[in-house]
Short mmCIF file of C-alpha atoms and ligand atoms in Angstrom, two decimals:
data_model
loop_
_atom_site.label_atom_id
_atom_site.label_comp_id
_atom_site.label_asym_id
_atom_site.label_seq_id
_atom_site.Cartn_x
_atom_site.Cartn_y
_atom_site.Cartn_z
CA PRO L 27 21.55 -14.81 -11.31
CA GLY L 28 24.54 -13.20 -9.63
CA ALA L 29 25.01 -9.46 -9.89
CA SER L 30 27.64 -9.88 -12.61
CA ASP L 31 25.16 -11.55 -14.93
CA TRP L 32 23.01 -8.46 -14.96
CA GLY L 33 25.28 -5.50 -15.42
CA PRO L 34 26.55 -5.48 -19.00
CA TRP L 35 23.29 -6.51 -20.57
CA GLU L 36 21.24 -3.93 -18.80
CA ASN L 37 23.74 -1.23 -19.72
CA LEU L 38 23.58 -2.14 -23.37
CA GLU L 39 19.82 -2.12 -23.24
CA ARG L 40 19.83 1.32 -21.65
CA CYS L 41 22.18 2.61 -24.32
CA GLY L 42 19.40 1.77 -26.73
CA ASP L 43 21.16 -1.00 -28.61
CA ALA L 44 18.06 -2.52 -30.14
CA GLU L 45 19.91 -5.54 -31.58
CA THR L 46 21.18 -6.77 -28.25
CA PRO L 47 19.51 -10.10 -27.55
CA ASP L 48 17.91 -10.24 -24.18
CA PRO L 49 19.70 -13.12 -22.46
CA ILE L 50 17.32 -15.09 -20.35
CA ASP L 51 18.77 -13.80 -17.16
CA ARG L 52 15.48 -14.12 -15.32
CA THR L 53 13.82 -17.05 -13.60
CA LEU L 54 10.53 -17.59 -11.83
CA GLU L 55 12.54 -17.28 -8.63
CA ASP L 56 12.96 -13.54 -9.12
CA VAL L 57 9.44 -12.72 -7.97
CA VAL L 58 8.86 -10.36 -5.02
CA PRO L 59 7.12 -11.23 -2.71
CA LYS L 60 8.85 -14.60 -2.86
CA PRO L 61 6.27 -17.22 -3.87
CA VAL L 62 5.47 -20.18 -1.65
CA ASP L 63 6.70 -22.74 -4.14
CA VAL L 64 8.72 -22.33 -7.33
CA SER L 65 10.24 -24.86 -9.71
CA THR L 66 12.18 -23.79 -12.78
CA THR L 67 12.82 -25.44 -16.15
CA ASP L 68 14.50 -24.47 -19.42
CA ALA L 69 11.18 -24.56 -21.27
CA GLU L 70 10.81 -20.85 -22.01
CA PHE L 71 7.85 -19.30 -23.74
CA GLU L 72 8.21 -16.35 -26.04
CA ILE L 73 5.37 -13.88 -26.46
CA THR L 74 5.19 -12.96 -30.15
CA ALA L 75 2.91 -11.10 -32.53
CA GLU L 76 0.89 -14.35 -32.81
CA THR L 77 0.26 -14.79 -29.09
CA ALA L 78 -3.30 -14.52 -27.80
CA ILE L 79 -4.62 -14.11 -24.29
CA VAL L 80 -7.22 -16.76 -23.58
CA VAL L 81 -9.77 -16.02 -20.88
CA ASP L 82 -12.93 -17.44 -19.43
CA ASP L 83 -15.73 -15.06 -18.39
CA GLU L 84 -14.47 -14.42 -14.91
CA ALA L 85 -10.94 -13.85 -16.11
CA GLU L 86 -11.81 -11.24 -18.70
CA ALA L 87 -11.12 -8.09 -16.68
CA VAL L 88 -7.77 -9.40 -15.49
CA GLY L 89 -7.01 -10.45 -19.06
CA GLU L 90 -7.69 -6.88 -20.19
CA SER L 91 -5.32 -5.54 -17.58
CA LEU L 92 -2.59 -7.92 -18.75
CA ALA L 93 -3.20 -6.92 -22.36
CA ASP L 94 -3.02 -3.24 -21.33
CA LEU L 95 0.35 -3.84 -19.75
CA LEU L 96 1.79 -5.79 -22.70
CA ARG L 97 0.41 -4.06 -25.78
CA SER L 98 2.39 -0.80 -25.64
CA PRO L 99 5.88 -2.18 -24.97
CA THR L 100 5.49 -5.20 -27.29
CA GLY L 101 3.51 -3.51 -30.04
CA TYR L 102 1.55 -6.78 -30.42
CA ASP L 103 -2.24 -7.10 -30.70
CA LEU L 104 -2.59 -9.73 -28.00
CA PRO L 105 -6.28 -10.30 -28.65
CA LEU L 106 -8.46 -11.64 -25.86
CA GLU L 107 -10.01 -14.91 -26.96
CA GLU L 108 -12.21 -17.62 -25.61
CA ALA L 109 -10.67 -20.83 -26.84
CA PRO L 110 -10.23 -24.47 -25.92
CA SER L 111 -7.58 -24.86 -23.29
CA ASP L 112 -5.37 -27.00 -25.51
CA ALA L 113 -4.53 -24.00 -27.70
CA THR L 114 -0.82 -23.22 -28.06
CA ASP L 115 0.93 -19.88 -28.20
CA VAL L 116 -1.36 -18.45 -25.59
CA ILE L 117 -1.35 -16.89 -22.20
CA GLU L 118 -4.32 -18.57 -20.60
CA LEU L 119 -6.07 -17.12 -17.58
CA ALA L 120 -8.71 -19.19 -15.83
CA VAL L 121 -10.81 -18.90 -12.71
CA GLY L 122 -11.91 -22.27 -11.41
CA ASP L 123 -12.31 -24.49 -8.42
CA ARG L 124 -9.27 -26.67 -9.20
CA THR L 125 -7.19 -24.16 -7.22
CA ASP L 126 -9.68 -23.67 -4.36
CA HIS L 127 -7.17 -25.12 -1.93
CA LEU L 128 -4.92 -22.09 -2.54
CA GLY L 129 -7.49 -19.77 -1.01
CA GLU L 130 -9.09 -16.54 -2.22
CA GLU L 131 -5.85 -14.94 -3.35
CA GLY L 132 -3.74 -17.93 -4.34
CA TYR L 133 -2.77 -18.83 -7.90
CA GLU L 134 -0.79 -21.29 -9.97
CA LEU L 135 1.39 -20.14 -12.83
CA ALA L 136 2.91 -22.61 -15.30
CA VAL L 137 5.21 -21.81 -18.21
CA ASP L 138 6.41 -24.15 -20.98
CA GLU L 139 7.19 -23.74 -24.71
CA ASP L 140 3.49 -23.68 -25.59
CA GLY L 141 2.48 -20.88 -23.35
CA VAL L 142 1.67 -19.56 -19.94
CA THR L 143 -1.24 -20.68 -17.80
CA ILE L 144 -2.42 -18.88 -14.71
CA GLU L 145 -5.22 -20.41 -12.67
CA ALA L 146 -6.86 -19.19 -9.50
CA ALA L 147 -10.03 -19.67 -7.50
CA THR L 148 -10.91 -15.97 -7.83
CA ASP L 149 -10.10 -13.11 -10.16
CA ALA L 150 -8.09 -11.56 -7.32
CA GLY L 151 -5.78 -14.57 -7.25
CA LEU L 152 -5.50 -14.40 -11.00
CA PHE L 153 -4.52 -10.75 -10.79
CA TRP L 154 -1.74 -11.53 -8.33
CA GLY L 155 -0.55 -14.28 -10.66
CA VAL L 156 -0.39 -11.72 -13.46
CA GLN L 157 1.79 -9.51 -11.26
CA SER L 158 4.21 -12.41 -10.92
CA LEU L 159 4.23 -12.90 -14.69
CA ARG L 160 4.90 -9.18 -15.11
CA GLN L 161 8.00 -9.42 -12.92
CA VAL L 162 9.60 -12.22 -14.93
CA LEU L 163 9.23 -10.47 -18.29
CA PRO L 164 12.11 -8.22 -19.43
CA ALA L 165 12.25 -4.89 -17.58
CA ALA L 166 11.36 -3.28 -20.92
CA VAL L 167 7.78 -4.43 -20.31
CA GLU L 168 7.50 -1.51 -17.90
CA ALA L 169 8.01 1.02 -20.71
CA ASP L 170 4.95 2.67 -22.21
CA THR L 171 6.33 2.91 -25.73
CA GLU L 172 7.22 0.10 -28.12
CA GLN L 173 10.47 -1.63 -27.19
CA SER L 174 12.69 -4.03 -29.02
CA ALA L 175 13.10 -7.06 -26.79
CA GLU L 176 12.58 -10.78 -26.76
CA TRP L 177 9.49 -11.21 -24.64
CA THR L 178 10.60 -14.45 -23.10
CA VAL L 179 8.98 -15.94 -20.02
CA PRO L 180 11.25 -18.29 -18.07
CA GLY L 181 9.98 -21.87 -17.70
CA GLY L 182 8.62 -23.64 -14.66
CA GLU L 183 5.82 -23.43 -12.15
CA ILE L 184 4.74 -21.26 -9.25
CA VAL L 185 2.21 -22.29 -6.62
CA ASP L 186 1.50 -19.33 -4.41
CA TYR L 187 -0.79 -17.85 -1.78
CA PRO L 188 -0.42 -15.18 0.93
CA ARG L 189 0.57 -15.63 4.55
CA PHE L 190 -1.76 -12.80 5.69
CA ASP L 191 -5.15 -11.87 4.19
CA PHE L 192 -4.36 -8.24 4.99
CA ARG L 193 -1.32 -6.53 3.48
CA GLY L 194 -1.51 -2.79 3.76
CA ALA L 195 0.15 0.50 2.95
CA HIS L 196 -0.79 3.88 4.34
CA LEU L 197 -0.19 7.28 2.80
CA ASP L 198 -0.53 10.58 4.63
CA VAL L 199 -2.03 13.06 2.15
CA ALA L 200 -2.79 15.57 4.91
CA ARG L 201 0.70 16.90 5.72
CA HIS L 202 1.49 17.19 2.02
CA PHE L 203 -1.26 16.69 -0.50
CA ARG L 204 -1.04 14.19 -3.32
CA THR L 205 -3.32 14.61 -6.33
CA ALA L 206 -5.84 11.96 -7.29
CA ASP L 207 -3.54 10.90 -10.14
CA GLU L 208 -0.63 10.51 -7.75
CA MET L 209 -2.81 8.55 -5.38
CA LYS L 210 -3.72 6.21 -8.25
CA GLN L 211 -0.06 5.87 -9.14
CA PHE L 212 0.63 4.92 -5.51
CA VAL L 213 -2.07 2.26 -5.79
CA ASP L 214 -0.45 0.93 -8.97
CA TYR L 215 2.83 0.53 -7.12
CA LEU L 216 1.15 -1.42 -4.32
CA ALA L 217 -0.63 -3.73 -6.76
CA GLN L 218 2.69 -4.83 -8.30
CA TYR L 219 3.71 -6.16 -4.91
CA LYS L 220 0.38 -7.80 -4.07
CA ILE L 221 -0.55 -5.33 -1.33
CA ASN L 222 -4.32 -5.45 -1.02
CA HIS L 223 -5.24 -2.54 1.29
CA VAL L 224 -4.50 1.15 0.92
CA HIS L 225 -5.09 3.28 3.99
CA ILE L 226 -5.47 6.96 3.13
CA HIS L 227 -4.78 9.39 5.98
CA LEU L 228 -7.25 12.03 4.80
CA THR L 229 -7.22 14.52 7.65
CA ASP L 230 -4.79 15.94 10.15
CA ASP L 231 -3.80 19.22 11.78
CA GLN L 232 -2.49 20.63 8.52
CA GLY L 233 -5.19 19.62 6.08
CA TRP L 234 -8.63 18.18 5.32
CA ARG L 235 -8.47 16.33 2.01
CA LEU L 236 -11.95 15.06 1.20
CA GLU L 237 -15.02 17.01 0.17
CA ILE L 238 -17.87 16.60 2.68
CA GLU L 239 -21.05 17.93 1.10
CA GLU L 240 -22.71 18.72 4.41
CA TRP L 241 -19.65 20.68 5.62
CA PRO L 242 -18.04 22.52 2.70
CA GLU L 243 -16.06 24.65 5.20
CA LEU L 244 -13.82 21.65 5.84
CA THR L 245 -12.26 21.90 2.41
CA ASP L 246 -12.90 25.63 1.87
CA VAL L 247 -10.47 26.23 4.73
CA GLY L 248 -8.85 22.90 5.65
CA GLY L 249 -8.24 22.00 2.02
CA GLN L 250 -6.20 25.15 1.35
CA TYR L 251 -3.14 24.45 3.51
CA GLN L 252 -0.41 21.92 4.03
CA VAL L 253 2.92 21.78 5.84
CA ASP L 254 4.82 25.00 5.16
CA GLY L 255 2.02 26.99 3.65
CA GLU L 256 -0.96 27.37 1.41
CA CYS L 257 -2.08 24.75 -1.05
CA GLU L 258 -4.87 25.67 -3.40
CA ASP L 259 -7.82 23.28 -3.45
CA CYS L 260 -5.73 20.48 -2.04
CA TYR L 261 -8.50 18.01 -1.52
CA TYR L 262 -10.37 15.29 -3.41
CA THR L 263 -13.84 16.03 -4.64
CA GLN L 264 -16.19 13.16 -3.90
CA ALA L 265 -16.02 12.20 -7.58
CA GLU L 266 -12.21 12.10 -7.48
CA TYR L 267 -12.25 10.03 -4.32
CA ALA L 268 -14.75 7.61 -5.88
CA ASP L 269 -12.42 7.34 -8.85
CA ILE L 270 -9.48 6.44 -6.56
CA VAL L 271 -11.63 3.82 -4.84
CA GLU L 272 -12.62 2.33 -8.18
CA HIS L 273 -9.04 2.38 -9.46
CA ALA L 274 -8.01 0.47 -6.34
CA GLU L 275 -10.92 -1.97 -6.64
CA ASP L 276 -9.90 -2.76 -10.21
CA ARG L 277 -6.56 -3.84 -8.73
CA PHE L 278 -8.18 -5.86 -5.94
CA ILE L 279 -7.12 -3.26 -3.38
CA THR L 280 -9.49 -2.12 -0.64
CA VAL L 281 -9.43 1.54 0.39
CA ILE L 282 -9.41 2.27 4.12
CA PRO L 283 -10.31 5.91 4.74
CA GLU L 284 -8.95 7.55 7.86
CA ILE L 285 -10.61 10.53 9.46
CA ASP L 286 -8.34 11.10 12.45
CA MET L 287 -10.06 12.11 15.72
CA PRO L 288 -10.27 13.43 18.41
CA GLY L 289 -6.63 14.60 18.07
CA HIS L 290 -4.89 15.60 14.84
CA THR L 291 -7.91 17.76 14.07
CA ASN L 292 -6.62 21.32 13.77
CA ALA L 293 -7.72 21.56 10.12
CA ALA L 294 -11.31 20.76 11.15
CA LEU L 295 -11.09 23.11 14.14
CA ALA L 296 -9.91 25.88 11.81
CA SER L 297 -12.77 25.22 9.38
CA VAL L 298 -15.89 24.58 11.50
CA CYS L 299 -15.80 27.06 14.38
CA GLU L 300 -18.52 25.30 16.42
CA LEU L 301 -16.24 22.28 16.80
CA ASN L 302 -14.24 24.33 19.31
CA CYS L 303 -15.50 24.45 22.91
CA ASP L 304 -15.46 28.25 22.72
CA ASP L 305 -16.92 28.37 19.18
CA GLU L 306 -13.85 30.25 18.00
CA CYS L 307 -12.03 28.94 14.97
CA GLU L 308 -8.42 27.87 15.34
CA ASP L 309 -5.85 29.30 12.95
CA PRO L 310 -4.68 27.02 10.17
CA TYR L 311 -1.56 25.10 11.14
CA THR L 312 1.38 24.49 8.82
CA GLY L 313 4.05 23.23 11.24
CA ILE L 314 4.95 19.63 12.03
CA GLU L 315 4.33 19.30 15.75
CA VAL L 316 1.92 16.57 16.87
CA GLY L 317 -0.41 16.04 19.81
CA PHE L 318 -1.73 19.56 20.42
CA SER L 319 -5.25 19.51 18.99
CA SER L 320 -8.52 17.90 20.03
CA LEU L 321 -12.19 18.04 19.20
CA CYS L 322 -14.40 19.34 22.00
CA VAL L 323 -15.54 16.08 23.58
CA ASP L 324 -18.35 17.25 25.82
CA GLN L 325 -20.67 18.96 23.41
CA GLU L 326 -23.34 17.20 21.34
CA PHE L 327 -22.46 19.16 18.23
CA THR L 328 -19.16 17.27 17.95
CA TYR L 329 -20.95 13.93 17.61
CA GLU L 330 -23.57 15.26 15.21
CA TRP L 331 -20.75 16.52 13.00
CA ILE L 332 -18.96 13.17 13.24
CA GLU L 333 -22.16 11.41 12.17
CA ASP L 334 -22.40 13.60 9.08
CA VAL L 335 -18.78 13.08 8.14
CA VAL L 336 -18.72 9.34 8.82
CA ALA L 337 -21.95 8.82 6.87
CA GLU L 338 -20.61 10.51 3.75
CA VAL L 339 -17.20 8.83 3.87
CA ALA L 340 -18.74 5.41 4.57
CA GLU L 341 -21.14 5.86 1.68
CA LEU L 342 -18.27 6.62 -0.70
CA THR L 343 -16.14 3.70 0.46
CA PRO L 344 -17.32 0.16 -0.31
CA GLY L 345 -14.65 -1.62 1.79
CA PRO L 346 -15.49 -2.95 5.27
CA TYR L 347 -13.16 -0.70 7.28
CA PHE L 348 -13.21 2.84 8.68
CA HIS L 349 -10.15 4.18 10.49
CA ILE L 350 -10.83 6.87 13.09
CA GLY L 351 -7.26 7.52 14.14
CA GLY L 352 -7.36 8.05 17.87
CA ASP L 353 -3.62 8.74 18.15
CA GLU L 354 -1.89 11.39 20.20
CA ALA L 355 -4.97 13.11 21.66
CA ASP L 356 -2.71 14.64 24.29
CA PRO L 357 -4.99 17.51 25.43
CA LEU L 358 -7.54 14.97 26.75
CA SER L 359 -7.54 13.08 30.02
CA ASP L 360 -7.96 9.30 29.83
CA ASP L 361 -11.57 9.69 30.91
CA GLU L 362 -12.30 12.25 28.24
CA TYR L 363 -10.63 10.09 25.62
CA GLU L 364 -12.66 7.05 26.67
CA TYR L 365 -15.88 9.05 26.67
CA PHE L 366 -15.09 10.30 23.19
CA MET L 367 -14.42 6.81 21.82
CA ASP L 368 -17.56 5.46 23.53
CA ARG L 369 -19.49 7.94 21.43
CA ALA L 370 -17.48 7.90 18.20
CA VAL L 371 -16.84 4.19 17.63
CA PRO L 372 -20.56 3.26 17.56
CA ILE L 373 -21.10 5.94 14.93
CA VAL L 374 -18.68 4.06 12.68
CA GLN L 375 -20.43 0.77 13.43
CA ASP L 376 -23.83 2.31 12.74
CA ALA L 377 -22.51 3.38 9.36
CA GLY L 378 -21.89 -0.33 8.66
CA LYS L 379 -18.13 -0.26 8.99
CA ARG L 380 -15.61 -2.11 11.08
CA PRO L 381 -13.70 0.42 13.21
CA MET L 382 -9.95 0.70 13.15
CA GLY L 383 -7.71 3.00 15.16
CA TRP L 384 -4.09 3.52 16.09
CA HIS L 385 -3.27 1.31 19.08
CA GLU L 386 -4.19 3.99 21.65
CA ILE L 387 -7.82 3.26 20.82
CA LEU L 388 -7.54 -0.12 22.55
CA GLY L 389 -7.00 1.74 25.83
CA ALA L 390 -10.55 3.09 25.58
CA ASP L 391 -11.98 -0.44 25.66
CA PRO L 392 -13.88 -0.14 22.36
CA PRO L 393 -16.09 -2.94 20.96
CA THR L 394 -13.96 -6.03 20.27
CA GLU L 395 -14.39 -5.85 16.50
CA THR L 396 -12.27 -2.67 16.64
CA ILE L 397 -8.86 -3.31 15.08
CA GLY L 398 -5.87 -1.68 16.74
CA GLN L 399 -2.97 -0.58 14.55
CA PHE L 400 0.21 -1.11 16.55
CA TRP L 401 2.70 1.64 15.76
CA ALA L 402 5.11 1.71 18.73
CA PRO L 403 8.79 1.71 17.80
CA ASP L 404 9.47 -1.26 20.08
CA SER L 405 7.65 -4.49 20.77
CA THR L 406 5.65 -3.08 23.69
CA ALA L 407 3.22 -0.18 23.53
CA SER L 408 3.68 1.66 26.78
CA GLY L 409 0.45 2.88 28.32
CA VAL L 410 -1.78 0.51 26.37
CA ASP L 411 -2.29 -3.12 27.28
CA VAL L 412 -2.22 -4.57 23.76
CA PRO L 413 -1.95 -8.24 24.86
CA GLY L 414 -4.91 -7.66 27.20
CA ALA L 415 -6.97 -6.22 24.35
CA VAL L 416 -6.06 -9.18 22.17
CA GLU L 417 -7.12 -11.49 24.97
CA GLU L 418 -10.55 -9.83 24.81
CA GLY L 419 -10.73 -10.53 21.10
CA HIS L 420 -9.26 -7.50 19.35
CA GLU L 421 -7.21 -7.97 16.20
CA ILE L 422 -4.05 -6.05 15.41
CA ILE L 423 -2.37 -4.57 12.37
CA ALA L 424 1.40 -4.54 12.73
CA SER L 425 3.07 -1.24 11.83
CA PRO L 426 5.96 -0.88 14.29
CA ALA L 427 7.54 2.52 13.66
CA SER L 428 11.07 1.10 13.81
CA HIS L 429 10.47 -1.17 10.80
CA ALA L 430 7.28 -0.20 8.97
CA TYR L 431 7.26 3.63 9.19
CA LEU L 432 8.63 4.41 5.78
CA ASP L 433 8.98 8.09 6.64
CA MET L 434 11.96 7.25 8.85
CA LYS L 435 15.28 8.17 7.25
CA TYR L 436 17.25 5.28 5.73
CA HIS L 437 20.34 6.46 7.59
CA TRP L 438 21.33 9.58 9.49
CA GLU L 439 22.39 11.47 6.37
CA THR L 440 19.21 10.84 4.37
CA GLU L 441 17.85 14.25 3.47
CA LEU L 442 14.16 13.38 3.64
CA GLY L 443 12.28 11.88 6.53
CA LEU L 444 12.15 11.91 10.31
CA THR L 445 14.17 10.05 12.95
CA TRP L 446 12.00 9.91 16.06
CA ALA L 447 11.88 6.11 15.78
CA GLY L 448 15.52 5.90 14.66
CA THR L 449 16.58 5.18 11.11
CA THR L 450 15.23 2.32 9.00
CA SER L 451 17.50 0.80 6.39
CA VAL L 452 16.10 -1.51 3.74
CA ARG L 453 17.43 -4.39 5.78
CA GLU L 454 15.68 -3.15 8.92
CA SER L 455 12.42 -2.76 7.04
CA TYR L 456 12.78 -6.45 6.13
CA GLU L 457 14.15 -8.10 9.25
CA TRP L 458 11.18 -8.38 11.57
CA ASP L 459 8.24 -10.72 11.77
CA PRO L 460 4.74 -9.20 11.75
CA GLY L 461 3.39 -12.43 13.25
CA SER L 462 5.53 -12.43 16.38
CA TYR L 463 6.87 -8.90 16.76
CA ILE L 464 4.47 -7.61 19.42
CA ASP L 465 5.17 -8.87 22.93
CA GLY L 466 2.41 -11.12 24.20
CA VAL L 467 0.49 -11.18 20.92
CA ASP L 468 0.15 -14.32 18.89
CA GLU L 469 0.13 -14.50 15.09
CA SER L 470 -3.51 -15.63 15.14
CA SER L 471 -4.52 -12.12 16.27
CA ILE L 472 -2.45 -10.31 13.65
CA VAL L 473 -4.48 -9.22 10.66
CA GLY L 474 -1.30 -8.43 8.76
CA PRO L 475 1.43 -5.82 8.35
CA GLU L 476 0.94 -2.29 7.08
CA ALA L 477 3.62 0.13 5.90
CA ALA L 478 2.95 3.72 6.99
CA LEU L 479 4.22 6.66 5.00
CA TRP L 480 3.79 9.97 6.80
CA SER L 481 4.59 13.02 4.76
CA GLU L 482 5.71 15.92 6.94
CA THR L 483 8.98 16.18 4.98
CA LEU L 484 7.79 14.84 1.63
CA GLU L 485 6.97 17.76 -0.64
CA THR L 486 6.77 15.98 -3.96
CA PHE L 487 5.57 12.65 -5.24
CA ALA L 488 9.18 11.88 -6.17
CA ASP L 489 9.92 12.23 -2.44
CA VAL L 490 7.16 9.72 -1.70
CA GLU L 491 8.70 7.29 -4.20
CA PHE L 492 12.13 7.72 -2.61
CA MET L 493 10.89 6.69 0.83
CA LEU L 494 8.62 3.96 -0.55
CA PHE L 495 11.11 2.10 -2.75
CA PRO L 496 12.73 -0.31 -1.98
CA ARG L 497 11.19 -0.62 1.50
CA ILE L 498 7.66 -1.25 0.30
CA ALA L 499 8.96 -4.46 -1.25
CA SER L 500 10.09 -5.55 2.23
CA ILE L 501 6.72 -5.00 3.86
CA ALA L 502 4.94 -6.61 0.92
CA GLU L 503 7.09 -9.72 1.22
CA LEU L 504 6.61 -9.94 4.99
CA GLY L 505 2.87 -9.86 4.39
CA TRP L 506 2.86 -12.51 1.69
CA THR L 507 5.74 -14.95 2.08
CA PRO L 508 5.92 -17.68 4.75
CA ASP L 509 8.13 -16.47 7.58
CA ALA L 510 10.53 -19.40 7.15
CA ASP L 511 11.27 -18.28 3.57
CA THR L 512 12.11 -14.65 4.31
CA GLU L 513 15.86 -14.34 4.20
CA TRP L 514 17.64 -11.04 3.78
CA GLU L 515 20.44 -12.32 1.53
CA ASP L 516 17.95 -13.92 -0.81
CA PHE L 517 15.64 -10.90 -0.72
CA ARG L 518 18.37 -8.38 -1.50
CA GLU L 519 19.36 -10.35 -4.59
CA ARG L 520 15.82 -10.55 -5.88
CA VAL L 521 15.13 -6.87 -5.16
CA ALA L 522 18.27 -5.86 -7.06
CA GLY L 523 16.62 -7.09 -10.25
CA HIS L 524 13.69 -4.77 -9.62
CA GLY L 525 15.87 -1.65 -9.91
CA PRO L 526 15.76 -1.69 -13.72
CA ARG L 527 12.01 -2.24 -13.59
CA TRP L 528 11.64 0.83 -11.36
CA ASP L 529 13.94 2.79 -13.69
CA ARG L 530 11.61 1.98 -16.59
CA GLN L 531 8.65 3.19 -14.58
CA GLY L 532 10.45 6.42 -13.78
CA ILE L 533 10.37 5.69 -10.06
CA ASN L 534 12.72 7.78 -7.93
CA TYR L 535 13.85 4.90 -5.70
CA TYR L 536 16.59 4.98 -3.10
CA ARG L 537 19.66 3.14 -4.37
CA SER L 538 20.57 1.67 -1.01
CA ASP L 539 24.14 0.38 -0.84
CA GLN L 540 22.78 -2.68 0.97
CA ILE L 541 21.69 -3.91 -2.47
CA ASP L 542 23.96 -4.70 -5.43
CA TRP L 543 21.98 -2.94 -8.12
CA PRO L 544 22.68 -4.10 -11.65
C1 TNX P 602 3.41 9.66 14.54
S1 TNX P 602 2.18 7.21 15.08
C2 TNX P 602 2.14 9.94 14.10
C3 TNX P 602 1.97 10.86 12.98
C4 TNX P 602 3.27 11.40 12.49
C5 TNX P 602 4.30 10.32 12.47
C6 TNX P 602 5.62 10.74 11.90
C7 TNX P 602 0.92 8.01 14.77
C8 TNX P 602 -0.28 7.26 14.76
N1 TNX P 602 1.01 9.32 14.53
O1 TNX P 602 1.08 11.87 13.30
O2 TNX P 602 3.08 11.90 11.20
O3 TNX P 602 4.50 9.86 13.78
O4 TNX P 602 6.50 9.67 11.80
#
């Protein structure tokens, strides 16, 4: 629909006019990320008090999550039932091999007058299909109290699957802490846009955010500060962290923990005095400079401590990856840096995890299973031979700072954010191709894109939301949608319709003037 179709209706709805019929101003084409294949019909389905959710065994958990979403705003029972598939007035969710060809995360969604059917080869695919369904219901579905609306689903079919298996978002909880509840909220936002990895930057110069039982000093000291000052008990207990991991898992999102080393370690150096070459603790740091700290690379104690930390974090994190940072270790010579990585990377492997690091790590010639996260603001990474590393077999995550660093200001007057990589408008966050962006690196070596949200200037969770939305929708779409189907004009129209959905969720999004919001 054009922008003019949206405005008046939404306004009436917001004024609380309960009698206003909800015109069917939505189609299956409104979904973000844009699905691979969509066909639309006039055969709408209306969810009513009689509607049931039909599930097979494997679909039950996803069915529950759909029911959870729908029950409050609709006020309907929406019982979960096992029933023959010819039942009418149902939303049917099924896991089966008919859709095997769509891959692990693909799904088919079909809507006609009798109901909605979502089928997938796995429960993950089914869950992504449910996110698409969510986006084509009235925005009122995002409310958590009963709403008066016609719960109409537009007719047609979607056949969909992702371009990249890996679609990530990173959040820095070290510079400014985010509570476990906020972290879970962040995960909920990612799930709506089919992002399947959340990378948590748990440690940096300003803070240490995860309880390590063997080294309580890390949080006794490092967990009490953040940028600009003190922060009481600003860390996750192991139980809280496990809860975040489980919350993510329930949404088919894998947690990637990052313990940044050997640089970005002032919080550790201020907490465990023996980590310093002279055994003297550093002072806590609450500024926003980078590149000044390093672990002491030529003492055994450093590696024993790393083993303890890595073992506990790996044990708490079921996913296959462990990110050890490796960025901006400026105090070290190249030889020292290489020596450090020669010791540290195998510790991660011995803990059963696949190592990841910022792209500098590739310069240390680590084992080829090590994934490099490309963050340079241009298509080359000066000082590191990324194409050479790829030639040797390394894989790459694409997070170029000029497009995927969501802490960059939208424009020069944006109050929040940094500008070292320039500014990044919504359009700039969208107009790049993760598969071909990096000079000399082929799409076959790209694991996928990851948005990175650093938090030096982000004091509140509302600040996080402001930098995240709408740009997270861009990165999500670049990770999911075939490159040939990613067009700015089309994207900006679809994203416009998400504004009211974000309003209902209370999200403090940036109302970019590049988008005609309803
Ligand atoms: C660079 S790029 C950093 C972070 C900062 C960020 C701010 C990289 C791996 N490190 O330490 O927070 O820029 O944009």
